[in-house]
Amino acid sequence: SRLIVPGCTPCRLALLPALTHAATRGPASQIALLSATNATPTAAEVVRGDFNTDFHPVLHGLLRAPNDHPAWYRLQLSKDWNSASPPLLVIGGASRWRMVAYLPPDYAARAVTAYSADLDPRFSRHALVLELPRDLRAGQPLYVELGDPGQTQPIHARIAEYDAYQIGDLHHVRVSVFFMSVQVAMLLVILCLWIILRDRVFVYFIGYVCAQLFYN
């Protein structure tokens, strides 16, 4: 029989739709990929709009840069942002990768990873979250550059409402803390059993649970 440990990755994946449902509110966003061109675009040229006609829609909503050169993506709202809650650019699945965002109004380059010290402390690190201007208009571009040098694992991006995303993020943190607490409790119980019985199997299990905690 297969041993299922509370707090393992399959358990979290089963709960993920419930945790992220609240974060999907807000106007729909459109994602486009810069197609291959004869010239290698610079950041200044892309942000200036020199390659606007070379962007083509991405239907699946996944971002990747599998080649040996960066990939440029453009995100735009389908209608003006009119919510009282500010919009957020949410990049999920980028736990090991670097990306550079060029956001209005100044479109200054901002390189971020899950380990960046300047990420917004109001949100957890299970996604990269960048706050956008409240007056974000339909068609106003957000640019994301991926690839350092290549990124085969796809990530997903969306524009979410601050209040709705924060609710989903808090649920994510609470469930993660609950699962980790269960694992710590199991670790203490198994440690007590090992002290009493001195069975080497318990040592192996303690190592397994410690590896799970370290991974989480």
Short mmCIF file of N, CA, C and O in Angstrom, two decimals, residues 10-114:
data_model
loop_
_atom_site.label_atom_id
_atom_site.label_comp_id
_atom_site.label_asym_id
_atom_site.label_seq_id
_atom_site.Cartn_x
_atom_site.Cartn_y
_atom_site.Cartn_z
N PRO A 10 0.81 16.27 -3.56
CA PRO A 10 -0.49 15.94 -4.13
C PRO A 10 -1.65 16.52 -3.34
O PRO A 10 -2.67 16.91 -3.91
N CYS A 11 -1.52 16.58 -2.00
CA CYS A 11 -2.59 17.15 -1.19
C CYS A 11 -2.80 18.62 -1.51
O CYS A 11 -3.92 19.10 -1.63
N ARG A 12 -1.69 19.34 -1.66
CA ARG A 12 -1.81 20.77 -1.98
C ARG A 12 -2.37 20.98 -3.38
O ARG A 12 -3.15 21.89 -3.62
N LEU A 13 -1.95 20.14 -4.32
CA LEU A 13 -2.45 20.28 -5.68
C LEU A 13 -3.95 20.05 -5.74
O LEU A 13 -4.65 20.67 -6.53
N ALA A 14 -4.46 19.14 -4.89
CA ALA A 14 -5.88 18.88 -4.88
C ALA A 14 -6.66 20.08 -4.38
O ALA A 14 -7.81 20.30 -4.77
N LEU A 15 -6.05 20.89 -3.50
CA LEU A 15 -6.72 22.05 -2.94
C LEU A 15 -6.46 23.33 -3.72
O LEU A 15 -7.09 24.34 -3.47
N LEU A 16 -5.55 23.30 -4.68
CA LEU A 16 -5.15 24.52 -5.38
C LEU A 16 -6.31 25.22 -6.07
O LEU A 16 -6.42 26.44 -5.98
N PRO A 17 -7.21 24.54 -6.80
CA PRO A 17 -8.31 25.27 -7.43
C PRO A 17 -9.15 26.05 -6.44
O PRO A 17 -9.58 27.16 -6.71
N ALA A 18 -9.41 25.47 -5.24
CA ALA A 18 -10.21 26.16 -4.25
C ALA A 18 -9.50 27.38 -3.71
O ALA A 18 -10.13 28.39 -3.38
N LEU A 19 -8.18 27.30 -3.62
CA LEU A 19 -7.42 28.41 -3.05
C LEU A 19 -7.28 29.57 -4.02
O LEU A 19 -7.19 30.72 -3.61
N THR A 20 -7.22 29.30 -5.30
CA THR A 20 -6.95 30.35 -6.28
C THR A 20 -8.22 30.87 -6.95
O THR A 20 -8.14 31.82 -7.73
N HIS A 21 -9.38 30.27 -6.64
CA HIS A 21 -10.60 30.70 -7.33
C HIS A 21 -10.91 32.16 -7.06
O HIS A 21 -11.33 32.90 -7.95
N ALA A 22 -10.68 32.59 -5.81
CA ALA A 22 -11.01 33.97 -5.46
C ALA A 22 -10.09 34.97 -6.12
O ALA A 22 -10.38 36.16 -6.16
N ALA A 23 -8.95 34.53 -6.65
CA ALA A 23 -7.97 35.48 -7.21
C ALA A 23 -8.16 35.70 -8.70
O ALA A 23 -7.34 36.35 -9.33
N THR A 24 -9.24 35.19 -9.28
CA THR A 24 -9.41 35.30 -10.72
C THR A 24 -10.31 36.45 -11.12
O THR A 24 -10.58 36.61 -12.31
N ARG A 25 -10.83 37.22 -10.16
CA ARG A 25 -11.72 38.31 -10.51
C ARG A 25 -10.95 39.43 -11.19
O ARG A 25 -9.76 39.60 -11.00
N GLY A 26 -11.70 40.25 -11.97
CA GLY A 26 -11.09 41.35 -12.67
C GLY A 26 -11.24 41.18 -14.17
O GLY A 26 -11.57 40.10 -14.66
N PRO A 27 -11.01 42.26 -14.94
CA PRO A 27 -11.13 42.17 -16.39
C PRO A 27 -10.18 41.14 -16.98
O PRO A 27 -9.09 40.91 -16.45
N ALA A 28 -10.61 40.52 -18.06
CA ALA A 28 -9.76 39.53 -18.72
C ALA A 28 -8.53 40.21 -19.30
O ALA A 28 -8.57 41.35 -19.74
N SER A 29 -7.43 39.50 -19.29
CA SER A 29 -6.18 40.02 -19.85
C SER A 29 -5.80 39.20 -21.07
O SER A 29 -6.10 38.01 -21.16
N GLN A 30 -5.15 39.87 -22.01
CA GLN A 30 -4.70 39.24 -23.24
C GLN A 30 -3.17 39.12 -23.20
O GLN A 30 -2.49 40.08 -22.83
N ILE A 31 -2.68 37.96 -23.60
CA ILE A 31 -1.23 37.71 -23.60
C ILE A 31 -0.77 37.47 -25.02
O ILE A 31 -1.40 36.72 -25.78
N ALA A 32 0.32 38.12 -25.40
CA ALA A 32 0.88 37.96 -26.74
C ALA A 32 2.38 37.73 -26.65
O ALA A 32 3.04 38.25 -25.74
N LEU A 33 2.89 36.96 -27.59
CA LEU A 33 4.32 36.62 -27.64
C LEU A 33 4.95 37.31 -28.84
O LEU A 33 4.38 37.32 -29.93
N LEU A 34 6.14 37.88 -28.62
CA LEU A 34 6.89 38.49 -29.71
C LEU A 34 7.48 37.39 -30.59
O LEU A 34 8.31 36.60 -30.13
N SER A 35 7.05 37.34 -31.83
CA SER A 35 7.55 36.32 -32.76
C SER A 35 8.99 36.61 -33.15
O SER A 35 9.50 37.72 -32.97
N ALA A 36 9.64 35.58 -33.68
CA ALA A 36 11.03 35.72 -34.11
C ALA A 36 11.13 36.78 -35.20
O ALA A 36 10.33 36.82 -36.13
N THR A 37 12.11 37.65 -35.07
CA THR A 37 12.36 38.69 -36.06
C THR A 37 13.79 38.59 -36.55
O THR A 37 14.63 37.91 -35.96
N ASN A 38 14.08 39.27 -37.64
CA ASN A 38 15.43 39.26 -38.19
C ASN A 38 16.42 39.94 -37.25
O ASN A 38 17.59 39.57 -37.18
N ALA A 39 15.95 40.95 -36.53
CA ALA A 39 16.82 41.67 -35.60
C ALA A 39 16.55 41.19 -34.18
O ALA A 39 15.46 40.74 -33.86
N THR A 40 17.57 41.28 -33.34
CA THR A 40 17.41 40.95 -31.92
C THR A 40 16.93 42.20 -31.21
O THR A 40 17.66 43.19 -31.11
N PRO A 41 15.70 42.19 -30.71
CA PRO A 41 15.16 43.43 -30.13
C PRO A 41 15.82 43.77 -28.81
O PRO A 41 16.15 42.89 -28.01
N THR A 42 16.01 45.04 -28.58
CA THR A 42 16.48 45.52 -27.29
C THR A 42 15.26 45.89 -26.44
O THR A 42 14.16 46.07 -26.96
N ALA A 43 15.50 46.03 -25.15
CA ALA A 43 14.39 46.38 -24.25
C ALA A 43 13.80 47.73 -24.62
O ALA A 43 12.58 47.91 -24.61
N ALA A 44 14.66 48.68 -24.97
CA ALA A 44 14.18 50.02 -25.31
C ALA A 44 13.28 49.98 -26.54
O ALA A 44 12.24 50.66 -26.61
N GLU A 45 13.63 49.17 -27.52
CA GLU A 45 12.82 49.08 -28.75
C GLU A 45 11.48 48.43 -28.48
O GLU A 45 10.44 48.87 -29.00
N VAL A 46 11.47 47.36 -27.67
CA VAL A 46 10.21 46.68 -27.37
C VAL A 46 9.28 47.59 -26.60
O VAL A 46 8.09 47.73 -26.92
N VAL A 47 9.80 48.22 -25.56
CA VAL A 47 8.98 49.09 -24.72
C VAL A 47 8.48 50.30 -25.50
O VAL A 47 7.36 50.78 -25.29
N ARG A 48 9.29 50.78 -26.44
CA ARG A 48 8.90 51.93 -27.26
C ARG A 48 7.79 51.58 -28.25
O ARG A 48 7.10 52.45 -28.77
N GLY A 49 7.59 50.30 -28.51
CA GLY A 49 6.53 49.88 -29.42
C GLY A 49 6.99 49.60 -30.82
O GLY A 49 6.15 49.43 -31.72
N ASP A 50 8.31 49.48 -31.05
CA ASP A 50 8.81 49.25 -32.40
C ASP A 50 8.40 47.89 -32.95
O ASP A 50 8.37 47.71 -34.18
N PHE A 51 8.07 46.94 -32.08
CA PHE A 51 7.74 45.58 -32.53
C PHE A 51 6.29 45.21 -32.23
O PHE A 51 5.97 44.02 -32.12
N ASN A 52 5.43 46.22 -32.10
CA ASN A 52 4.04 45.94 -31.73
C ASN A 52 3.35 45.00 -32.72
O ASN A 52 2.53 44.16 -32.33
N THR A 53 3.65 45.13 -34.00
CA THR A 53 2.99 44.31 -35.01
C THR A 53 3.51 42.87 -35.03
O THR A 53 2.92 42.01 -35.69
N ASP A 54 4.60 42.61 -34.31
CA ASP A 54 5.18 41.26 -34.30
C ASP A 54 4.71 40.43 -33.11
O ASP A 54 5.16 39.29 -32.94
N PHE A 55 3.84 40.97 -32.27
CA PHE A 55 3.28 40.22 -31.16
C PHE A 55 2.05 39.46 -31.63
O PHE A 55 1.19 40.01 -32.32
N HIS A 56 1.97 38.19 -31.25
CA HIS A 56 0.84 37.34 -31.63
C HIS A 56 0.24 36.70 -30.39
O HIS A 56 0.97 36.32 -29.47
N PRO A 57 -1.09 36.56 -30.35
CA PRO A 57 -1.77 36.06 -29.14
C PRO A 57 -1.30 34.68 -28.72
O PRO A 57 -0.98 33.82 -29.55
N VAL A 58 -1.25 34.49 -27.41
CA VAL A 58 -0.95 33.19 -26.81
C VAL A 58 -2.25 32.68 -26.20
O VAL A 58 -2.75 33.25 -25.22
N LEU A 59 -2.81 31.63 -26.76
CA LEU A 59 -4.14 31.17 -26.37
C LEU A 59 -4.11 30.39 -25.05
O LEU A 59 -5.05 30.46 -24.26
N HIS A 60 -3.05 29.64 -24.79
CA HIS A 60 -3.02 28.78 -23.61
C HIS A 60 -2.64 29.55 -22.34
O HIS A 60 -2.79 29.03 -21.24
N GLY A 61 -2.13 30.76 -22.47
CA GLY A 61 -1.81 31.56 -21.30
C GLY A 61 -0.54 31.18 -20.58
O GLY A 61 -0.27 31.68 -19.49
N LEU A 62 0.27 30.29 -21.16
CA LEU A 62 1.52 29.87 -20.52
C LEU A 62 2.69 30.60 -21.14
O LEU A 62 2.75 30.80 -22.36
N LEU A 63 3.65 31.01 -20.30
CA LEU A 63 4.82 31.74 -20.75
C LEU A 63 6.04 30.84 -20.59
O LEU A 63 6.21 30.19 -19.56
N ARG A 64 6.89 30.83 -21.62
CA ARG A 64 8.12 30.06 -21.54
C ARG A 64 9.16 30.67 -22.48
O ARG A 64 8.82 31.43 -23.39
N ALA A 65 10.42 30.31 -22.23
CA ALA A 65 11.52 30.77 -23.08
C ALA A 65 12.46 29.60 -23.29
O ALA A 65 13.54 29.54 -22.69
N PRO A 66 12.10 28.63 -24.12
CA PRO A 66 12.90 27.42 -24.25
C PRO A 66 14.16 27.58 -25.09
O PRO A 66 15.00 26.68 -25.12
N ASN A 67 14.28 28.68 -25.80
CA ASN A 67 15.42 28.86 -26.69
C ASN A 67 16.60 29.49 -25.96
O ASN A 67 16.56 29.74 -24.76
N ASP A 68 17.67 29.74 -26.72
CA ASP A 68 18.87 30.32 -26.13
C ASP A 68 18.84 31.84 -26.13
O ASP A 68 19.86 32.49 -25.93
N HIS A 69 17.67 32.43 -26.36
CA HIS A 69 17.55 33.87 -26.31
C HIS A 69 16.26 34.21 -25.55
O HIS A 69 15.35 33.40 -25.46
N PRO A 70 16.16 35.41 -24.98
CA PRO A 70 14.98 35.77 -24.19
C PRO A 70 13.70 35.78 -25.02
O PRO A 70 13.72 35.98 -26.23
N ALA A 71 12.60 35.56 -24.34
CA ALA A 71 11.27 35.64 -24.96
C ALA A 71 10.54 36.84 -24.36
O ALA A 71 10.57 37.06 -23.14
N TRP A 72 9.88 37.59 -25.23
CA TRP A 72 9.14 38.78 -24.80
C TRP A 72 7.65 38.50 -24.84
O TRP A 72 7.13 37.99 -25.83
N TYR A 73 6.96 38.85 -23.76
CA TYR A 73 5.50 38.71 -23.69
C TYR A 73 4.89 40.07 -23.37
O TYR A 73 5.48 40.88 -22.65
N ARG A 74 3.68 40.26 -23.92
CA ARG A 74 2.95 41.51 -23.67
C ARG A 74 1.58 41.16 -23.08
O ARG A 74 0.86 40.32 -23.64
N LEU A 75 1.23 41.78 -21.97
CA LEU A 75 -0.08 41.59 -21.35
C LEU A 75 -0.86 42.89 -21.44
O LEU A 75 -0.31 43.98 -21.20
N GLN A 76 -2.16 42.77 -21.76
CA GLN A 76 -3.02 43.93 -21.86
C GLN A 76 -4.41 43.59 -21.33
O GLN A 76 -4.88 42.45 -21.48
N LEU A 77 -5.06 44.58 -20.73
CA LEU A 77 -6.44 44.39 -20.29
C LEU A 77 -7.38 44.50 -21.47
O LEU A 77 -7.13 45.25 -22.43
N SER A 78 -8.51 43.79 -21.39
CA SER A 78 -9.52 43.89 -22.43
C SER A 78 -10.41 45.12 -22.25
O SER A 78 -11.07 45.56 -23.18
N LYS A 79 -10.42 45.68 -21.03
CA LYS A 79 -11.15 46.93 -20.78
C LYS A 79 -10.46 47.67 -19.65
O LYS A 79 -9.66 47.09 -18.90
N ASP A 80 -10.77 48.96 -19.52
CA ASP A 80 -10.12 49.79 -18.51
C ASP A 80 -10.36 49.24 -17.10
O ASP A 80 -11.43 48.69 -16.81
N TRP A 81 -9.36 49.41 -16.26
CA TRP A 81 -9.50 48.98 -14.87
C TRP A 81 -10.36 50.00 -14.12
O TRP A 81 -10.03 51.18 -14.05
N ASN A 82 -11.49 49.55 -13.56
CA ASN A 82 -12.39 50.47 -12.87
C ASN A 82 -12.73 50.01 -11.46
O ASN A 82 -13.67 50.52 -10.86
N SER A 83 -11.96 49.08 -10.92
CA SER A 83 -12.21 48.60 -9.57
C SER A 83 -11.54 49.52 -8.56
O SER A 83 -10.53 50.15 -8.83
N ALA A 84 -12.15 49.60 -7.36
CA ALA A 84 -11.54 50.40 -6.29
C ALA A 84 -10.28 49.75 -5.77
O ALA A 84 -9.41 50.42 -5.21
N SER A 85 -10.15 48.45 -5.95
CA SER A 85 -8.95 47.72 -5.54
C SER A 85 -7.92 47.78 -6.66
O SER A 85 -8.26 47.60 -7.84
N PRO A 86 -6.65 48.05 -6.36
CA PRO A 86 -5.64 48.19 -7.41
C PRO A 86 -5.37 46.86 -8.12
O PRO A 86 -5.56 45.79 -7.55
N PRO A 87 -4.92 46.92 -9.38
CA PRO A 87 -4.58 45.70 -10.11
C PRO A 87 -3.19 45.19 -9.74
O PRO A 87 -2.32 45.96 -9.34
N LEU A 88 -3.01 43.90 -9.90
CA LEU A 88 -1.73 43.25 -9.63
C LEU A 88 -1.32 42.41 -10.82
O LEU A 88 -2.17 41.77 -11.46
N LEU A 89 -0.03 42.40 -11.13
CA LEU A 89 0.52 41.45 -12.08
C LEU A 89 1.00 40.25 -11.27
O LEU A 89 1.88 40.37 -10.42
N VAL A 90 0.40 39.08 -11.55
CA VAL A 90 0.70 37.87 -10.79
C VAL A 90 1.38 36.87 -11.72
O VAL A 90 0.80 36.48 -12.74
N ILE A 91 2.60 36.47 -11.38
CA ILE A 91 3.36 35.49 -12.15
C ILE A 91 3.49 34.24 -11.29
O ILE A 91 4.17 34.26 -10.26
N GLY A 92 2.86 33.16 -11.69
CA GLY A 92 2.89 31.92 -10.92
C GLY A 92 3.79 30.88 -11.56
O GLY A 92 3.96 30.84 -12.78
N GLY A 93 4.38 30.03 -10.74
CA GLY A 93 5.22 28.95 -11.24
C GLY A 93 6.64 29.37 -11.53
O GLY A 93 7.41 28.60 -12.11
N ALA A 94 7.04 30.58 -11.11
CA ALA A 94 8.39 31.07 -11.41
C ALA A 94 9.30 30.94 -10.20
O ALA A 94 10.07 31.84 -9.88
N SER A 95 9.22 29.80 -9.51
CA SER A 95 9.98 29.65 -8.27
C SER A 95 11.48 29.59 -8.49
O SER A 95 12.26 29.91 -7.59
N ARG A 96 11.92 29.17 -9.68
CA ARG A 96 13.37 29.02 -9.89
C ARG A 96 13.89 29.93 -11.01
O ARG A 96 15.05 29.84 -11.37
N TRP A 97 13.04 30.78 -11.54
CA TRP A 97 13.44 31.51 -12.73
C TRP A 97 13.46 33.01 -12.50
O TRP A 97 12.79 33.54 -11.63
N ARG A 98 14.21 33.67 -13.34
CA ARG A 98 14.32 35.12 -13.32
C ARG A 98 13.46 35.69 -14.43
O ARG A 98 13.35 35.13 -15.51
N MET A 99 12.83 36.80 -14.15
CA MET A 99 12.09 37.52 -15.19
C MET A 99 12.35 39.01 -15.00
O MET A 99 12.72 39.46 -13.92
N VAL A 100 12.17 39.74 -16.09
CA VAL A 100 12.31 41.20 -16.04
C VAL A 100 10.99 41.79 -16.49
O VAL A 100 10.49 41.48 -17.58
N ALA A 101 10.39 42.62 -15.63
CA ALA A 101 9.10 43.24 -15.93
C ALA A 101 9.31 44.71 -16.29
O ALA A 101 10.13 45.40 -15.67
N TYR A 102 8.55 45.17 -17.27
CA TYR A 102 8.55 46.57 -17.69
C TYR A 102 7.11 47.06 -17.59
O TYR A 102 6.27 46.73 -18.43
N LEU A 103 6.84 47.83 -16.54
CA LEU A 103 5.46 48.17 -16.20
C LEU A 103 5.25 49.68 -16.27
O LEU A 103 6.18 50.46 -16.04
N PRO A 104 4.01 50.10 -16.58
CA PRO A 104 3.72 51.53 -16.57
C PRO A 104 3.75 52.07 -15.13
O PRO A 104 3.61 51.31 -14.18
N PRO A 105 3.96 53.37 -14.96
CA PRO A 105 4.03 54.37 -16.03
C PRO A 105 5.42 54.60 -16.62
O PRO A 105 5.55 55.14 -17.72
N ASP A 106 6.49 54.21 -15.91
CA ASP A 106 7.83 54.56 -16.38
C ASP A 106 8.50 53.45 -17.18
O ASP A 106 9.50 53.69 -17.86
N TYR A 107 7.96 52.22 -17.11
CA TYR A 107 8.51 51.07 -17.84
C TYR A 107 9.99 50.84 -17.53
O TYR A 107 10.76 50.44 -18.39
N ALA A 108 10.37 51.09 -16.30
CA ALA A 108 11.74 50.80 -15.87
C ALA A 108 11.90 49.29 -15.69
O ALA A 108 10.99 48.61 -15.22
N ALA A 109 13.08 48.77 -16.05
CA ALA A 109 13.33 47.33 -15.93
C ALA A 109 13.37 46.95 -14.45
O ALA A 109 14.03 47.60 -13.64
N ARG A 110 12.66 45.85 -14.14
CA ARG A 110 12.68 45.33 -12.78
C ARG A 110 12.88 43.82 -12.84
O ARG A 110 11.96 43.09 -13.22
N ALA A 111 14.08 43.37 -12.50
CA ALA A 111 14.38 41.94 -12.51
C ALA A 111 13.98 41.35 -11.16
O ALA A 111 14.40 41.83 -10.11
N VAL A 112 13.16 40.29 -11.20
CA VAL A 112 12.67 39.68 -9.96
C VAL A 112 12.74 38.16 -10.06
O VAL A 112 12.63 37.58 -11.14
N THR A 113 12.96 37.54 -8.92
CA THR A 113 12.85 36.09 -8.77
C THR A 113 12.10 35.85 -7.46
O THR A 113 11.80 36.79 -6.71
N ALA A 114 11.82 34.58 -7.17
CA ALA A 114 11.15 34.25 -5.91
C ALA A 114 12.02 34.57 -4.70
O ALA A 114 11.53 34.61 -3.57
#
